[in-house]
Amino acid sequence: VQPFKNEEYPPADVLLQPAAVNGITAAVGADVADIGTGSYASFAIGTRGAVAAWGLNNGGQLGLPVAADKDAEQCVWQPAAVPALSSGVLAVSGGEHHSLALTREHKVLSFGSSNYGMLGRRDIPKPVDKETICLPDPQAVDESDGLAEEKVVSIAAGMHVSSCVTQSGNAFTWGSNVNFQMAKGQDEDDNEQPTRMRRHKAFGNRRVLEFCFGGQHAALLASADEQEAAAAPAAAAGSGAAPAAAAAAANGTGPS
């Protein structure tokens, strides 16, 4: 698909027909190990952990410089190598105007728009007159709530919210909680830095296995019961098998 303006969409049979994406090989090599998407962005990861990105970049969510002229083209139409993510990346997840990357050292990087604390970083300058601060250079998220002692195994970015899950079964969330999508019960405050999900009696010590976001909600996958959760680390070390799991919705009655 060639570049086009909003009023000049290509025919539906072109847009809706799956086709190979040209340019990825030049950006990350011949073999793609994984892919990721955001609301308006796409990512491909090569076998050596290099990242290619394309799509909308008005917040720096591709990890590429934002055009200084607000009237300039803010779309990257073909896969472009992301210099700051040239190796060692395991996964990328995009929100609406921000993105996360998980490195092979199991660290979480964030980049893009800084609204609502969804980057989870402390190096963000204070906005003036509610301006949006765009930080396209990937940097590590804050780890002050215990994340530094954890090994992150998965990441998820929602519209204005972020999360990660650790090998020990803890979930950390940060960003907008306007719809209670961070499993904090009736606490609707945003998290400006990654904050460990607290647990109530009903949730107990179950291990969180995965966290994901929809537009205004979230869901998590957890181990089936507390006994299994306690046994899971030893079992995983011996066989690599994942424990049986049960899904739980993250809403106003979720873990807090």
Coordinates of N, CA and C in Angstrom, one line a residue:
V1 N 0.8 -1.2 0.0 CA 0.0 0.0 0.0 C 0.9 1.2 0.0
Q2 N 0.7 2.1 -0.9 CA 1.4 3.4 -1.0 C 0.8 4.4 0.0
P3 N 1.6 5.4 0.4 CA 1.1 6.4 1.3 C -0.1 7.1 0.7
F4 N -1.1 7.3 1.6 CA -2.4 8.0 1.2 C -2.9 8.9 2.3
K5 N -3.7 9.8 1.9 CA -4.4 10.7 2.8 C -5.7 10.1 3.3
N6 N -6.3 10.6 4.4 CA -7.5 10.0 4.9 C -8.6 9.9 3.9
E7 N -8.7 10.9 3.0 CA -9.8 11.0 2.1 C -9.5 10.2 0.8
E8 N -8.4 9.5 0.8 CA -7.9 8.8 -0.4 C -7.6 7.3 -0.1
Y9 N -8.5 6.7 0.7 CA -8.2 5.3 1.1 C -8.2 4.4 -0.1
P10 N -7.2 3.4 -0.1 CA -7.2 2.4 -1.2 C -8.5 1.6 -1.2
P11 N -8.8 0.9 -2.2 CA -10.0 0.0 -2.2 C -9.9 -1.0 -1.1
A12 N -11.1 -1.4 -0.7 CA -11.2 -2.4 0.4 C -10.5 -3.7 0.1
D13 N -10.6 -4.1 -1.2 CA -10.0 -5.4 -1.5 C -8.5 -5.4 -1.5
V14 N -7.9 -4.2 -1.4 CA -6.5 -4.0 -1.2 C -6.2 -4.0 0.3
L15 N -6.9 -3.2 1.1 CA -6.6 -3.1 2.5 C -6.9 -4.3 3.3
L16 N -8.0 -5.0 2.9 CA -8.4 -6.2 3.7 C -7.8 -7.5 3.2
Q17 N -7.0 -7.5 2.2 CA -6.4 -8.7 1.7 C -5.0 -8.9 2.4
P18 N -4.8 -10.0 3.2 CA -3.5 -10.2 3.8 C -2.4 -10.2 2.7
A19 N -1.3 -9.6 3.0 CA -0.2 -9.5 2.0 C 1.1 -9.4 2.8
A20 N 2.2 -9.8 2.2 CA 3.5 -9.7 2.9 C 3.9 -8.3 3.1
V21 N 4.5 -8.0 4.2 CA 5.0 -6.6 4.5 C 6.4 -6.5 3.9
N22 N 6.6 -5.6 3.0 CA 7.9 -5.4 2.4 C 8.8 -4.5 3.3
G23 N 10.1 -4.8 3.3 CA 11.0 -4.0 4.0 C 11.5 -4.5 5.4
I24 N 10.9 -5.5 5.9 CA 11.3 -6.0 7.2 C 12.7 -6.6 7.2
T25 N 13.0 -7.4 6.1 CA 14.3 -8.0 6.0 C 15.4 -7.0 6.1
A26 N 15.3 -5.9 5.5 CA 16.3 -4.8 5.5 C 16.5 -4.2 6.9
A27 N 15.4 -4.3 7.7 CA 15.4 -3.7 9.0 C 15.9 -4.6 10.1
V28 N 15.5 -5.9 10.1 CA 15.8 -6.8 11.2 C 16.4 -8.1 10.7
G29 N 16.6 -8.3 9.5 CA 17.2 -9.6 9.0 C 16.1 -10.5 8.4
A30 N 16.5 -11.6 7.8 CA 15.7 -12.4 7.1 C 14.6 -13.1 7.9
D31 N 14.9 -13.4 9.1 CA 13.9 -14.2 9.9 C 13.3 -13.3 11.0
V32 N 12.0 -13.4 11.1 CA 11.2 -12.7 12.1 C 10.8 -13.6 13.2
A33 N 11.2 -13.3 14.5 CA 10.9 -14.2 15.6 C 9.6 -13.9 16.3
D34 N 9.1 -12.6 16.2 CA 7.9 -12.2 16.9 C 7.3 -10.9 16.3
I35 N 6.1 -10.6 16.5 CA 5.5 -9.4 16.1 C 4.7 -8.8 17.2
G36 N 4.3 -7.5 17.1 CA 3.5 -6.8 18.1 C 2.8 -5.7 17.4
T37 N 1.7 -5.2 18.0 CA 0.9 -4.1 17.5 C 0.5 -3.2 18.6
G38 N 0.2 -2.0 18.2 CA -0.5 -1.0 19.0 C -1.8 -0.6 18.3
S39 N -2.4 0.5 18.8 CA -3.6 0.9 18.2 C -3.4 1.4 16.7
Y40 N -2.2 2.0 16.5 CA -1.9 2.5 15.2 C -0.5 2.2 14.8
A41 N 0.1 1.2 15.4 CA 1.5 0.9 15.2 C 1.7 -0.6 15.0
S42 N 2.8 -1.0 14.3 CA 3.1 -2.4 14.1 C 4.6 -2.6 14.3
F43 N 5.0 -3.8 14.8 CA 6.4 -4.0 15.2 C 6.7 -5.5 14.7
A44 N 8.0 -5.7 14.3 CA 8.5 -7.0 14.0 C 9.9 -7.1 14.7
I45 N 10.1 -8.3 15.3 CA 11.4 -8.5 16.0 C 12.1 -9.6 15.3
G46 N 13.4 -9.4 15.0 CA 14.2 -10.3 14.3 C 14.8 -11.4 15.3
T47 N 15.4 -12.4 14.8 CA 15.9 -13.5 15.7 C 17.0 -13.0 16.7
R48 N 17.7 -11.9 16.3 CA 18.7 -11.4 17.2 C 18.2 -10.3 18.1
G49 N 16.9 -10.0 18.0 CA 16.3 -9.1 18.9 C 16.2 -7.6 18.4
A50 N 16.5 -7.5 17.1 CA 16.3 -6.1 16.5 C 14.9 -5.9 16.2
V51 N 14.5 -4.6 16.3 CA 13.1 -4.2 16.1 C 12.9 -3.3 14.9
A52 N 11.8 -3.6 14.1 CA 11.4 -2.7 13.0 C 10.0 -2.2 13.4
A53 N 9.7 -1.0 13.1 CA 8.4 -0.4 13.4 C 7.9 0.4 12.3
W54 N 6.5 0.5 12.2 CA 5.9 1.3 11.2 C 4.5 1.6 11.7
G55 N 3.9 2.7 11.1 CA 2.6 3.2 11.6 C 2.7 4.6 12.0
L56 N 1.7 5.0 12.9 CA 1.6 6.3 13.4 C 2.7 6.5 14.5
N57 N 3.4 7.7 14.5 CA 4.5 8.0 15.4 C 4.3 9.4 16.0
N58 N 3.1 9.8 16.2 CA 2.9 11.2 16.7 C 3.2 11.4 18.2
G59 N 3.4 10.2 18.9 CA 3.8 10.3 20.3 C 5.2 9.7 20.5
G60 N 5.8 9.3 19.4 CA 7.1 8.6 19.6 C 6.9 7.1 19.9
Q61 N 5.7 6.6 19.7 CA 5.4 5.2 20.1 C 6.1 4.2 19.2
L62 N 6.7 4.6 18.1 CA 7.5 3.7 17.3 C 9.0 3.6 17.8
G63 N 9.3 4.4 18.8 CA 10.7 4.4 19.2 C 11.6 5.2 18.2
L64 N 11.0 6.0 17.4 CA 11.7 6.8 16.4 C 11.4 8.3 16.6
P65 N 12.3 9.2 16.2 CA 12.1 10.6 16.5 C 10.8 11.1 15.9
V66 N 10.1 12.0 16.7 CA 8.9 12.6 16.3 C 9.2 13.8 15.4
A67 N 8.5 14.0 14.3 CA 8.7 15.2 13.5 C 8.5 16.5 14.3
A68 N 9.4 17.4 14.2 CA 9.3 18.6 14.9 C 8.2 19.5 14.5
D69 N 7.9 19.5 13.2 CA 6.8 20.3 12.7 C 5.5 19.5 12.9
K70 N 4.6 20.1 13.7 CA 3.3 19.4 14.0 C 2.5 19.1 12.7
D71 N 2.7 19.9 11.7 CA 1.9 19.7 10.4 C 2.6 18.7 9.5
A72 N 3.8 18.2 9.9 CA 4.5 17.3 9.1 C 3.9 15.9 9.1
E73 N 4.3 15.0 8.2 CA 3.9 13.6 8.2 C 4.3 12.9 9.4
Q74 N 3.4 12.3 10.2 CA 3.7 11.6 11.4 C 3.6 10.1 11.2
C75 N 3.4 9.6 10.0 CA 3.3 8.2 9.8 C 4.6 7.7 9.2
V76 N 5.0 6.5 9.6 CA 6.1 5.8 9.0 C 5.5 4.7 8.1
W77 N 5.6 4.8 6.8 CA 4.8 3.9 5.9 C 5.4 2.6 5.7
Q78 N 6.7 2.5 5.9 CA 7.4 1.2 5.6 C 8.2 0.8 6.9
P79 N 8.4 -0.5 7.1 CA 9.2 -0.9 8.3 C 10.5 -0.2 8.4
A80 N 10.8 0.4 9.5 CA 12.1 1.1 9.7 C 12.8 0.5 11.0
A81 N 14.1 0.3 10.9 CA 14.8 -0.1 12.0 C 14.8 0.9 13.1
V82 N 14.6 0.4 14.4 CA 14.6 1.3 15.5 C 16.0 1.2 16.1
P83 N 16.9 2.2 16.0 CA 18.3 2.1 16.4 C 18.4 1.8 17.9
A84 N 17.5 2.3 18.7 CA 17.6 2.1 20.2 C 17.2 0.7 20.6
L85 N 16.6 0.0 19.6 CA 16.2 -1.4 19.9 C 16.8 -2.3 18.8
S86 N 18.1 -2.2 18.7 CA 18.8 -2.9 17.6 C 19.2 -4.4 17.9
S87 N 19.0 -4.7 19.2 CA 19.3 -6.1 19.6 C 18.7 -6.4 21.0
G88 N 18.6 -7.7 21.3 CA 18.2 -8.1 22.6 C 16.8 -7.9 23.1
V89 N 15.9 -7.7 22.1 CA 14.5 -7.5 22.5 C 13.7 -8.8 22.3
L90 N 12.9 -9.1 23.3 CA 12.1 -10.4 23.3 C 10.7 -10.1 22.8
A91 N 10.1 -9.0 23.2 CA 8.7 -8.7 22.9 C 8.5 -7.2 22.9
V92 N 7.5 -6.8 22.1 CA 7.0 -5.4 22.0 C 5.5 -5.4 22.1
S93 N 5.0 -4.4 22.9 CA 3.5 -4.3 23.0 C 3.2 -2.8 22.9
G94 N 2.2 -2.5 22.0 CA 1.8 -1.1 21.8 C 0.5 -0.7 22.4
G95 N 0.4 0.5 22.9 CA -0.9 1.1 23.3 C -1.4 2.0 22.2
E96 N -2.1 3.1 22.6 CA -2.5 4.0 21.6 C -1.4 4.9 21.2
H97 N -0.7 5.6 22.2 CA 0.4 6.5 21.8 C 1.6 6.2 22.6
H98 N 1.7 5.0 23.2 CA 3.0 4.6 23.9 C 3.2 3.1 23.6
S99 N 4.4 2.6 23.9 CA 4.8 1.2 23.7 C 5.7 0.7 24.8
L100 N 5.8 -0.6 24.9 CA 6.7 -1.2 25.8 C 7.5 -2.2 25.1
A101 N 8.8 -2.5 25.6 CA 9.6 -3.5 25.0 C 10.2 -4.3 26.2
L102 N 10.3 -5.6 26.0 CA 10.9 -6.5 27.0 C 12.2 -7.0 26.5
T103 N 13.2 -6.8 27.2 CA 14.6 -7.2 26.8 C 14.9 -8.6 27.2
R104 N 16.0 -9.1 26.7 CA 16.5 -10.5 27.1 C 17.0 -10.5 28.5
E105 N 17.3 -9.3 29.0 CA 17.7 -9.2 30.4 C 16.5 -9.2 31.3
H106 N 15.3 -9.3 30.7 CA 14.0 -9.3 31.4 C 13.7 -7.9 32.1
K107 N 14.1 -6.9 31.4 CA 13.8 -5.5 31.8 C 12.8 -4.9 30.9
V108 N 12.0 -4.0 31.4 CA 10.9 -3.4 30.7 C 11.3 -2.0 30.3
L109 N 11.3 -1.7 29.0 CA 11.5 -0.3 28.5 C 10.2 0.3 28.0
S110 N 10.1 1.6 28.1 CA 8.9 2.3 27.6 C 9.2 3.5 26.8
F111 N 8.3 3.9 25.9 CA 8.6 5.0 25.0 C 7.3 5.5 24.4
G112 N 7.2 6.8 24.1 CA 6.0 7.4 23.5 C 5.5 8.5 24.4
S113 N 4.2 8.7 24.3 CA 3.5 9.7 25.1 C 3.6 9.4 26.6
S114 N 3.7 10.5 27.4 CA 3.9 10.2 28.8 C 2.6 10.5 29.6
N115 N 1.5 10.7 29.0 CA 0.3 11.0 29.7 C -0.1 9.9 30.6
Y116 N -0.8 10.3 31.7 CA -1.3 9.4 32.7 C -0.3 8.5 33.4
G117 N 1.0 8.7 33.3 CA 2.0 7.9 33.9 C 2.2 6.6 33.2
M118 N 1.7 6.4 31.9 CA 1.7 5.1 31.2 C 3.1 4.7 30.8
L119 N 4.1 5.6 30.9 CA 5.5 5.2 30.6 C 6.1 4.6 31.9
G120 N 5.6 4.9 33.1 CA 6.1 4.4 34.3 C 7.6 4.8 34.6
R121 N 7.9 6.0 34.3 CA 9.3 6.4 34.5 C 9.4 7.7 35.3
R122 N 10.6 7.9 35.9 CA 10.8 9.1 36.7 C 11.6 10.2 36.0
D123 N 12.0 9.9 34.8 CA 12.8 10.9 34.1 C 12.0 11.8 33.2
I124 N 10.7 11.9 33.5 CA 9.8 12.7 32.6 C 9.6 14.1 33.1
P125 N 9.9 15.1 32.3 CA 9.8 16.5 32.8 C 8.3 16.9 33.0
K126 N 8.1 17.8 33.9 CA 6.7 18.2 34.2 C 6.1 19.0 33.0
P127 N 4.9 18.6 32.6 CA 4.3 19.3 31.4 C 3.9 20.7 31.8
V128 N 3.9 21.5 30.8 CA 3.5 22.9 30.9 C 2.2 23.1 30.2
D129 N 1.2 23.6 30.9 CA -0.2 23.8 30.3 C -0.7 22.6 29.7
K130 N -0.6 21.4 30.4 CA -1.1 20.2 30.0 C -0.6 19.7 28.7
E131 N 0.6 20.1 28.3 CA 1.2 19.7 27.1 C 1.5 18.2 27.2
T132 N 1.5 17.5 26.0 CA 1.9 16.1 26.0 C 3.4 16.0 25.8
I133 N 4.1 15.3 26.7 CA 5.5 15.1 26.6 C 5.7 13.8 25.9
C134 N 6.4 13.8 24.7 CA 6.7 12.7 23.9 C 8.2 12.2 24.1
L135 N 8.4 11.0 24.5 CA 9.7 10.5 24.7 C 10.0 9.2 23.9
P136 N 10.4 9.4 22.6 CA 10.6 8.3 21.7 C 11.8 7.4 22.0
D137 N 12.7 7.8 22.9 CA 13.9 7.0 23.2 C 13.5 6.0 24.3
P138 N 13.6 4.7 24.0 CA 13.2 3.7 25.0 C 14.1 3.8 26.3
Q139 N 13.5 3.8 27.4 CA 14.2 3.8 28.7 C 13.6 2.8 29.7
A140 N 14.3 2.4 30.7 CA 13.8 1.4 31.6 C 12.7 2.1 32.5
V141 N 11.7 1.3 32.9 CA 10.7 1.8 33.8 C 11.2 1.8 35.2
D142 N 10.5 2.5 36.1 CA 10.9 2.6 37.5 C 10.7 1.2 38.1
E143 N 11.6 0.8 39.0 CA 11.5 -0.5 39.6 C 11.5 -0.4 41.2
S144 N 11.0 0.7 41.7 CA 11.1 1.0 43.1 C 10.1 0.2 44.0
D145 N 9.0 -0.4 43.4 CA 8.1 -1.1 44.1 C 8.3 -2.6 44.1
G146 N 9.6 -3.0 44.0 CA 10.0 -4.4 44.1 C 10.3 -5.0 42.7
L147 N 10.1 -4.3 41.6 CA 10.3 -4.9 40.3 C 11.7 -5.2 40.1
A148 N 12.6 -4.5 40.7 CA 14.1 -4.7 40.5 C 14.5 -6.1 40.9
E149 N 13.8 -6.7 41.9 CA 14.1 -8.0 42.4 C 13.4 -9.1 41.6
E150 N 12.6 -8.8 40.6 CA 11.8 -9.7 39.9 C 12.3 -9.9 38.5
K151 N 11.9 -11.1 37.8 CA 12.3 -11.4 36.5 C 11.0 -11.3 35.6
V152 N 10.9 -10.3 34.8 CA 9.7 -10.0 34.0 C 9.7 -11.0 32.8
V153 N 8.5 -11.6 32.6 CA 8.4 -12.6 31.5 C 7.4 -12.2 30.5
S154 N 6.6 -11.2 30.8 CA 5.6 -10.7 29.7 C 5.2 -9.3 30.0
I155 N 4.8 -8.6 28.9 CA 4.4 -7.2 29.0 C 3.1 -7.1 28.3
A156 N 2.3 -6.0 28.6 CA 1.1 -5.7 27.9 C 0.8 -4.2 28.0
A157 N 0.5 -3.6 26.9 CA 0.1 -2.2 26.8 C -1.3 -2.0 26.4
G158 N -2.1 -1.3 27.1 CA -3.4 -0.9 26.8 C -3.5 0.5 26.2
M159 N -4.7 1.0 26.1 CA -4.9 2.3 25.5 C -4.0 3.4 26.2
H160 N -4.2 3.5 27.5 CA -3.4 4.4 28.2 C -2.8 3.8 29.5
V161 N -2.5 2.5 29.4 CA -2.2 1.8 30.6 C -1.1 0.7 30.3
S162 N -0.4 0.2 31.2 CA 0.7 -0.7 31.0 C 0.7 -1.8 32.1
S163 N 1.3 -2.9 31.8 CA 1.5 -3.9 32.8 C 2.6 -4.9 32.5
C164 N 3.1 -5.6 33.5 CA 4.1 -6.7 33.2 C 3.8 -7.7 34.2
V165 N 4.2 -9.0 33.9 CA 4.1 -10.1 34.8 C 5.4 -10.7 35.0
T166 N 5.7 -11.2 36.2 CA 7.0 -11.7 36.6 C 7.0 -13.2 36.7
Q167 N 8.2 -13.8 36.7 CA 8.3 -15.3 36.8 C 7.7 -15.8 38.1
S168 N 7.8 -15.0 39.2 CA 7.2 -15.4 40.4 C 5.7 -15.3 40.5
G169 N 5.1 -14.8 39.5 CA 3.6 -14.7 39.5 C 3.0 -13.4 40.0
N170 N 3.8 -12.3 40.1 CA 3.3 -11.0 40.4 C 3.0 -10.2 39.2
A171 N 2.0 -9.3 39.3 CA 1.7 -8.4 38.2 C 2.0 -7.0 38.7
F172 N 2.5 -6.2 37.8 CA 2.7 -4.7 38.1 C 2.0 -3.9 37.0
T173 N 1.3 -2.9 37.4 CA 0.5 -2.1 36.5 C 0.9 -0.6 36.7
W174 N 0.7 0.2 35.6 CA 0.9 1.6 35.7 C 0.2 2.3 34.6
G175 N -0.2 3.6 34.8 CA -0.9 4.4 33.8 C -2.3 4.7 34.3
S176 N -3.2 4.9 33.4 CA -4.6 5.3 33.7 C -5.4 4.2 34.2
N177 N -6.1 4.5 35.3 CA -7.0 3.5 35.9 C -8.5 4.0 35.9
V178 N -8.8 4.9 35.0 CA -10.1 5.5 34.9 C -11.3 4.5 34.9
N179 N -11.0 3.4 34.4 CA -12.1 2.3 34.3 C -11.8 1.1 35.2
F180 N -11.0 1.3 36.2 CA -10.6 0.3 37.2 C -10.0 -0.9 36.5
Q181 N -9.2 -0.7 35.4 CA -8.6 -1.8 34.7 C -7.3 -2.3 35.2
M182 N -6.9 -1.7 36.4 CA -5.6 -2.2 37.0 C -5.8 -3.1 38.2
A183 N -7.0 -3.6 38.3 CA -7.3 -4.6 39.4 C -6.9 -4.1 40.8
K184 N -7.3 -2.8 41.0 CA -7.1 -2.2 42.3 C -8.4 -2.0 43.1
G185 N -9.4 -2.8 42.8 CA -10.6 -2.7 43.5 C -11.3 -1.4 43.3
Q186 N -11.8 -0.7 44.3 CA -12.5 0.6 44.2 C -11.5 1.8 44.1
D187 N -10.2 1.5 44.2 CA -9.3 2.6 44.1 C -9.1 3.0 42.6
E188 N -9.5 4.2 42.2 CA -9.5 4.6 40.8 C -8.3 5.5 40.5
D189 N -7.4 5.6 41.4 CA -6.2 6.5 41.1 C -5.3 5.9 40.1
D190 N -4.6 6.7 39.3 CA -3.6 6.3 38.3 C -2.4 5.8 39.1
N191 N -1.6 5.0 38.5 CA -0.2 4.7 39.0 C 0.8 5.3 38.1
E192 N 1.6 6.2 38.6 CA 2.6 6.9 37.8 C 3.9 6.0 37.6
Q193 N 4.1 5.0 38.4 CA 5.2 4.1 38.3 C 4.6 2.6 38.4
P194 N 5.4 1.6 37.9 CA 4.9 0.3 38.1 C 4.7 -0.1 39.6
T195 N 3.5 -0.6 39.8 CA 3.0 -0.8 41.2 C 2.6 -2.3 41.3
R196 N 3.1 -3.0 42.2 CA 2.7 -4.4 42.3 C 1.2 -4.6 42.7
M197 N 0.5 -5.5 42.0 CA -0.9 -5.7 42.3 C -1.0 -6.4 43.7
R198 N -1.8 -5.7 44.5 CA -2.0 -6.2 45.9 C -3.1 -7.3 45.7
R199 N -3.2 -8.2 46.7 CA -4.1 -9.3 46.6 C -5.0 -9.3 47.8
H200 N -6.3 -9.6 47.6 CA -7.2 -9.7 48.7 C -7.5 -11.2 49.0
K201 N -8.3 -11.5 50.0 CA -8.4 -12.9 50.5 C -8.9 -13.8 49.4
A202 N -9.9 -13.4 48.6 CA -10.5 -14.2 47.6 C -9.5 -14.7 46.5
F203 N -8.6 -13.8 46.2 CA -7.6 -14.1 45.2 C -6.4 -14.9 45.8
G204 N -6.1 -14.6 47.0 CA -5.1 -15.4 47.7 C -3.7 -15.3 47.1
N205 N -3.0 -16.4 47.1 CA -1.6 -16.4 46.6 C -1.5 -17.0 45.2
R206 N -2.6 -17.0 44.5 CA -2.5 -17.5 43.1 C -1.4 -16.7 42.3
R207 N -0.8 -17.4 41.4 CA 0.2 -16.8 40.6 C -0.5 -16.1 39.4
V208 N -0.1 -14.9 39.1 CA -0.6 -14.3 37.8 C 0.3 -14.8 36.7
L209 N -0.4 -15.3 35.6 CA 0.4 -15.9 34.5 C 0.4 -15.0 33.3
E210 N -0.6 -14.2 33.2 CA -0.7 -13.3 32.0 C -1.7 -12.1 32.3
F211 N -1.4 -11.0 31.8 CA -2.2 -9.8 32.0 C -2.5 -9.2 30.6
C212 N -3.7 -8.8 30.2 CA -3.9 -8.2 28.9 C -5.0 -7.1 29.1
F213 N -5.0 -6.2 28.1 CA -6.0 -5.1 28.1 C -6.8 -5.1 26.9
G214 N -8.1 -4.6 27.1 CA -9.0 -4.2 26.0 C -9.0 -2.7 25.9
G215 N -10.0 -2.2 25.3 CA -10.1 -0.7 25.2 C -10.3 0.0 26.6
Q216 N -11.2 -0.6 27.4 CA -11.5 0.0 28.7 C -11.5 -1.0 29.9
H217 N -10.9 -2.2 29.6 CA -11.0 -3.2 30.6 C -9.7 -4.1 30.5
A218 N -9.6 -5.0 31.5 CA -8.4 -5.9 31.4 C -8.8 -7.3 31.9
A219 N -8.0 -8.2 31.6 CA -8.2 -9.6 32.1 C -6.9 -10.2 32.5
L220 N -6.9 -11.1 33.5 CA -5.7 -11.7 33.9 C -5.9 -13.2 33.9
L221 N -4.8 -14.0 33.7 CA -4.9 -15.4 33.8 C -4.1 -15.8 35.0
A222 N -4.7 -16.6 35.9 CA -4.0 -17.0 37.1 C -4.0 -18.5 37.3
S223 N -3.1 -18.9 38.2 CA -3.1 -20.4 38.5 C -4.4 -20.7 39.2
A224 N -4.8 -22.0 39.0 CA -6.2 -22.5 39.4 C -6.4 -22.4 40.9
D225 N -5.4 -22.7 41.7 CA -5.6 -22.6 43.2 C -4.3 -22.3 43.9
E226 N -4.4 -22.0 45.2 CA -3.2 -21.6 45.9 C -2.2 -22.7 46.1
Q227 N -2.7 -23.9 46.3 CA -1.8 -25.1 46.4 C -1.0 -25.2 45.1
E228 N -1.6 -25.1 44.0 CA -0.9 -25.3 42.7 C 0.1 -24.1 42.6
A229 N -0.4 -22.9 43.0 CA 0.5 -21.8 42.9 C 1.8 -22.0 43.7
A230 N 1.7 -22.6 44.9 CA 2.8 -22.8 45.7 C 3.8 -23.8 45.1
A231 N 3.2 -24.8 44.4 CA 4.0 -25.9 43.9 C 4.6 -25.5 42.5
A232 N 4.0 -24.5 41.9 CA 4.4 -24.2 40.5 C 5.8 -23.9 40.3
P233 N 6.5 -23.1 41.1 CA 7.9 -22.8 40.8 C 8.8 -24.1 40.8
A234 N 8.6 -25.0 41.7 CA 9.3 -26.3 41.7 C 9.0 -27.1 40.5
A235 N 7.7 -27.2 40.2 CA 7.3 -28.0 39.0 C 7.9 -27.5 37.7
A236 N 7.8 -26.1 37.6 CA 8.3 -25.5 36.4 C 9.8 -25.7 36.2
A237 N 10.6 -25.7 37.3 CA 12.0 -26.0 37.3 C 12.3 -27.4 36.8
G238 N 11.4 -28.3 37.1 CA 11.7 -29.7 36.7 C 11.2 -30.1 35.3
S239 N 10.1 -29.5 34.9 CA 9.5 -29.9 33.6 C 9.3 -28.8 32.6
G240 N 9.3 -27.6 33.1 CA 9.0 -26.5 32.2 C 7.5 -26.4 31.8
A241 N 6.7 -27.2 32.4 CA 5.2 -27.2 32.1 C 4.6 -26.1 32.9
A242 N 3.6 -25.4 32.2 CA 2.8 -24.4 32.9 C 1.7 -25.0 33.7
P243 N 1.4 -24.4 34.8 CA 0.3 -24.9 35.7 C -1.1 -24.7 35.0
A244 N -2.0 -25.4 35.5 CA -3.4 -25.2 35.0 C -3.8 -23.8 35.4
A245 N -4.7 -23.2 34.7 CA -5.0 -21.8 35.0 C -6.5 -21.5 34.9
A246 N -6.8 -20.4 35.5 CA -8.2 -19.9 35.5 C -8.1 -18.4 35.2
A247 N -9.1 -17.9 34.4 CA -9.1 -16.5 34.0 C -9.9 -15.7 35.0
A248 N -9.5 -14.5 35.3 CA -10.2 -13.6 36.2 C -10.2 -12.2 35.6
A249 N -11.4 -11.6 35.6 CA -11.5 -10.3 35.0 C -11.0 -9.2 36.0
A250 N -10.3 -8.2 35.5 CA -9.9 -7.1 36.3 C -10.9 -6.0 36.2
N251 N -11.7 -5.9 37.3 CA -12.7 -4.9 37.4 C -12.8 -4.3 38.8
G252 N -13.9 -3.7 39.1 CA -14.1 -3.1 40.4 C -14.0 -4.1 41.5
T253 N -14.2 -5.4 41.3 CA -14.2 -6.3 42.4 C -12.9 -7.2 42.3
G254 N -12.0 -6.8 41.5 CA -10.7 -7.6 41.3 C -9.8 -7.4 42.5
P255 N -8.6 -8.1 42.4 CA -7.6 -8.1 43.4 C -7.2 -6.6 43.8
S256 N -7.0 -6.4 45.0 CA -6.5 -5.0 45.4 C -5.6 -5.1 46.5

